[in-house]
Coordinates of C-alpha atoms in Angstrom, one line a residue:
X30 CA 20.2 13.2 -5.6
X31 CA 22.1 11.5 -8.6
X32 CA 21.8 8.1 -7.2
X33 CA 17.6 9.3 -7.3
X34 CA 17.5 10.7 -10.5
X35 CA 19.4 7.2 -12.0
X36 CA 16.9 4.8 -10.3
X37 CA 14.2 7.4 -11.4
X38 CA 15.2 7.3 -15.4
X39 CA 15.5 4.1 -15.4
X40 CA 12.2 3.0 -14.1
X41 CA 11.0 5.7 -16.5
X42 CA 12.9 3.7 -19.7
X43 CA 10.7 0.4 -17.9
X44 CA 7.7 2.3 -18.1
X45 CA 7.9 3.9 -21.5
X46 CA 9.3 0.5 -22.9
X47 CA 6.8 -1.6 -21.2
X48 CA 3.8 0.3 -20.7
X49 CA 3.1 0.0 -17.1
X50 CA 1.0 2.6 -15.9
X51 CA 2.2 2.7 -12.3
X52 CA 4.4 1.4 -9.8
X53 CA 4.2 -0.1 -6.2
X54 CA 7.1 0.9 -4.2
X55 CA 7.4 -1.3 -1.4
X56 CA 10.2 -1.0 1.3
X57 CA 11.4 2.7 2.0
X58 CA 11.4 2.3 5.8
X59 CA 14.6 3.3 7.8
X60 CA 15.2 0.1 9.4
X61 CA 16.2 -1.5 6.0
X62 CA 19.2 0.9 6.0
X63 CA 22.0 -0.1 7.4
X64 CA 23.0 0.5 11.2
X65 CA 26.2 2.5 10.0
X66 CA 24.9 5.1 7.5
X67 CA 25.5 8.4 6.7
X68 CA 23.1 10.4 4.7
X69 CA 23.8 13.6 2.9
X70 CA 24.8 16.3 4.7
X71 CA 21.8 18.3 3.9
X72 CA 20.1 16.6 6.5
X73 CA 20.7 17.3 10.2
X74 CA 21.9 14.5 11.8
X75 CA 18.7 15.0 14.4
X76 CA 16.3 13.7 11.4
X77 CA 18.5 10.6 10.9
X78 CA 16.9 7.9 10.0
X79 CA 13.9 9.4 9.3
X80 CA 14.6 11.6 6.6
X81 CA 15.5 8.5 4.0
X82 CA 12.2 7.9 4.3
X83 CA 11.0 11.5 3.4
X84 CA 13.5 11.7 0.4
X85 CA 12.2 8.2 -0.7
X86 CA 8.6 9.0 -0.8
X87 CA 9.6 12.2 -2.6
X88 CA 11.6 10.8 -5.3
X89 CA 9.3 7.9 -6.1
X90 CA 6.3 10.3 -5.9
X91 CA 7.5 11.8 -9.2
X92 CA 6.2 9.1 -11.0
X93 CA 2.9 10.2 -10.7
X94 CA -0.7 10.0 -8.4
X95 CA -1.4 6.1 -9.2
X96 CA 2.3 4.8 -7.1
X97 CA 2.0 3.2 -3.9
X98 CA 4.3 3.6 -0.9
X99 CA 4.6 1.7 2.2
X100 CA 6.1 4.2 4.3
X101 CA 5.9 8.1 5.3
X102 CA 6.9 11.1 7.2
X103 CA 6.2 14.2 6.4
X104 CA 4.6 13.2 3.0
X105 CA 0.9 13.8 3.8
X106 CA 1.0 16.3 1.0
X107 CA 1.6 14.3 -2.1
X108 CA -1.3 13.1 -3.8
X109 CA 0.2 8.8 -3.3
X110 CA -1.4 5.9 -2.0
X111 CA 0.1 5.2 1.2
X112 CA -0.9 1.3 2.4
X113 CA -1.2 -0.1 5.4
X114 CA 0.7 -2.8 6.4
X115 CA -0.1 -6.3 5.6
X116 CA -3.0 -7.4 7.4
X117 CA -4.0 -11.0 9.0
X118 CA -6.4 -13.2 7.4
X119 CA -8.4 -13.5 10.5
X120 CA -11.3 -11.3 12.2
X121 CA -9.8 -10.0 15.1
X122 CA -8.8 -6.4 16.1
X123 CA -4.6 -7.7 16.5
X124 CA -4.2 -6.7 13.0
X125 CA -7.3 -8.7 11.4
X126 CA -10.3 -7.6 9.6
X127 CA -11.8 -5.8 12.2
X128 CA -8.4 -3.6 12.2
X129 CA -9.3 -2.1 8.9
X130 CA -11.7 1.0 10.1
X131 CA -9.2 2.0 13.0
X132 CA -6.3 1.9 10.8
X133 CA -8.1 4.0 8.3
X134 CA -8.9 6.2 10.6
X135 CA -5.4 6.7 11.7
X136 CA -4.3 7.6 8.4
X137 CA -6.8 9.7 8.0
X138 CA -6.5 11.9 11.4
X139 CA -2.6 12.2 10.5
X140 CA -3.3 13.7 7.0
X141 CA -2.9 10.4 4.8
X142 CA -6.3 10.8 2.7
X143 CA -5.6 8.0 -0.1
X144 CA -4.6 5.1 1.8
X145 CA -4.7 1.6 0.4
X146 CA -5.6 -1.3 2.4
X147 CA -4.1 -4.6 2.6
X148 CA -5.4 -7.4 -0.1
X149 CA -9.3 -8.1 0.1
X150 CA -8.6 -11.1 2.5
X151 CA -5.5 -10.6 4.2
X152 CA -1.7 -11.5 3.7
X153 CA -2.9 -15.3 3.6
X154 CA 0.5 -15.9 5.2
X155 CA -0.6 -19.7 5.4
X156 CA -3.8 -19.9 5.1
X157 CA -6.8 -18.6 2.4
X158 CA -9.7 -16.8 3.9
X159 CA -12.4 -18.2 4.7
X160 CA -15.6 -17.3 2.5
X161 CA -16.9 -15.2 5.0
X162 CA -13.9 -13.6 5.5
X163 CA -13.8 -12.8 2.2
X164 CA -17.3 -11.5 1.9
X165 CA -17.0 -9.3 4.6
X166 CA -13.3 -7.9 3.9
X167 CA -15.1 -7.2 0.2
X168 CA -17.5 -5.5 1.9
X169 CA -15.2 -2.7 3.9
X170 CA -13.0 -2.3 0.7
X171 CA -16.0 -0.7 -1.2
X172 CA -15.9 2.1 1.3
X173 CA -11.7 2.6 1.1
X174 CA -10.0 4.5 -1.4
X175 CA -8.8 2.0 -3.2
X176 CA -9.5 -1.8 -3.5
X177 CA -6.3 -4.3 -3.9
X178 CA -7.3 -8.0 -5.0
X179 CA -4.7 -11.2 -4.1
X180 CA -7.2 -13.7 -3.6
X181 CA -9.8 -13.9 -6.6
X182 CA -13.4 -14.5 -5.8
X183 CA -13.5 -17.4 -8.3
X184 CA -11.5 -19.5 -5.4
X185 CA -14.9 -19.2 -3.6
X186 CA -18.2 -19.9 -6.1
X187 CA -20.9 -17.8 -8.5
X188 CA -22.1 -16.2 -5.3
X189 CA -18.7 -14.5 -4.0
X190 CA -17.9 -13.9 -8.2
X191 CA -21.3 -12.1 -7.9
X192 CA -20.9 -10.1 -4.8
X193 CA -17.5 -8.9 -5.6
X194 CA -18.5 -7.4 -9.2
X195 CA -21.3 -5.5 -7.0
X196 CA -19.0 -4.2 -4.4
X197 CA -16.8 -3.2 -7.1
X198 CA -19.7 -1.4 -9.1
X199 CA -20.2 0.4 -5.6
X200 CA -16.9 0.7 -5.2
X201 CA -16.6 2.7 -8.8

């Protein structure tokens, strides 16, 4: 709890010396812990690994109802963003575009209500979307919770600049 309340204070410091109004926590998951660790006492040894993750969402959730987090268990009652993982810039069901429903849905039937999906587009891991691809991916995020922007719709022409200030309007 003391390591916790240091990182906390001094993200706090950032924000009040900076101004930022929220922060994206990436990471959190167990398999970035190390294979030989010991966590406090307090938790059973029966919820290891898995309670890091619970005590990271926790302390980082302090900071307010605008974070995002990456990871959960047992968290479905903070009031977060929770995103799913990065998607594929591609149209398929193995993680693509047409993934975006289902995984909402998932979320959503485990108790995650505000869930932020991937970047309108994809990850982009080595390629940009096509404009298509773009339109359509614009299209679903009006009807998310949240809308997250990487690739910018001036990339594309007027008519993308154009739909993407109407599915943002709808979207508001």
């Amino acid at each position: 709890d003391l390591a916790s309340q240091w990182w906390r204070d001094r993200l706090e410091l950032l924000r009040s010396e900076v101004g930022i109004d929220s922060f994206k926590f990436d990471a959190g998951e167990s398999n970035w812990l190390p294979s030989s660790i010991i966590l406090d006492p307090k938790y059973p040894e029966s919820s290891w690994p898995a309670a890091f993750s619970t005590a990271y969402v926790s302390a980082v959730a302090q900071f307010g109802n605008m974070i995002e987090v990456r990871t959960g268990r047992k968290s479905q009652h903070l009031p977060i963003f929770v995103r799913m993982l990065d998607k594929f810039s591609s149209w398929g069901y193995e993680n693509g575009l047409r993934s975006m429903v289902t995984t909402l849905l998932q979320f959503g039937m485990v108790g995650y209500p505000y869930v932020l999906p991937d970047m309108i587009g994809g990850n982009g891991y080595g390629n940009i979307p096509s404009r298509e691809l773009y339109i359509r991916w614009l299209q679903v995020n009006a009807f998310m919770p949240a809308v997250q922007i990487s690739f910018v719709p001036w990339q594309y022409d007027q008519e993308v600049i154009n739909h993407a200030l109407k599915m943002t309007k709808l979207h508001a």
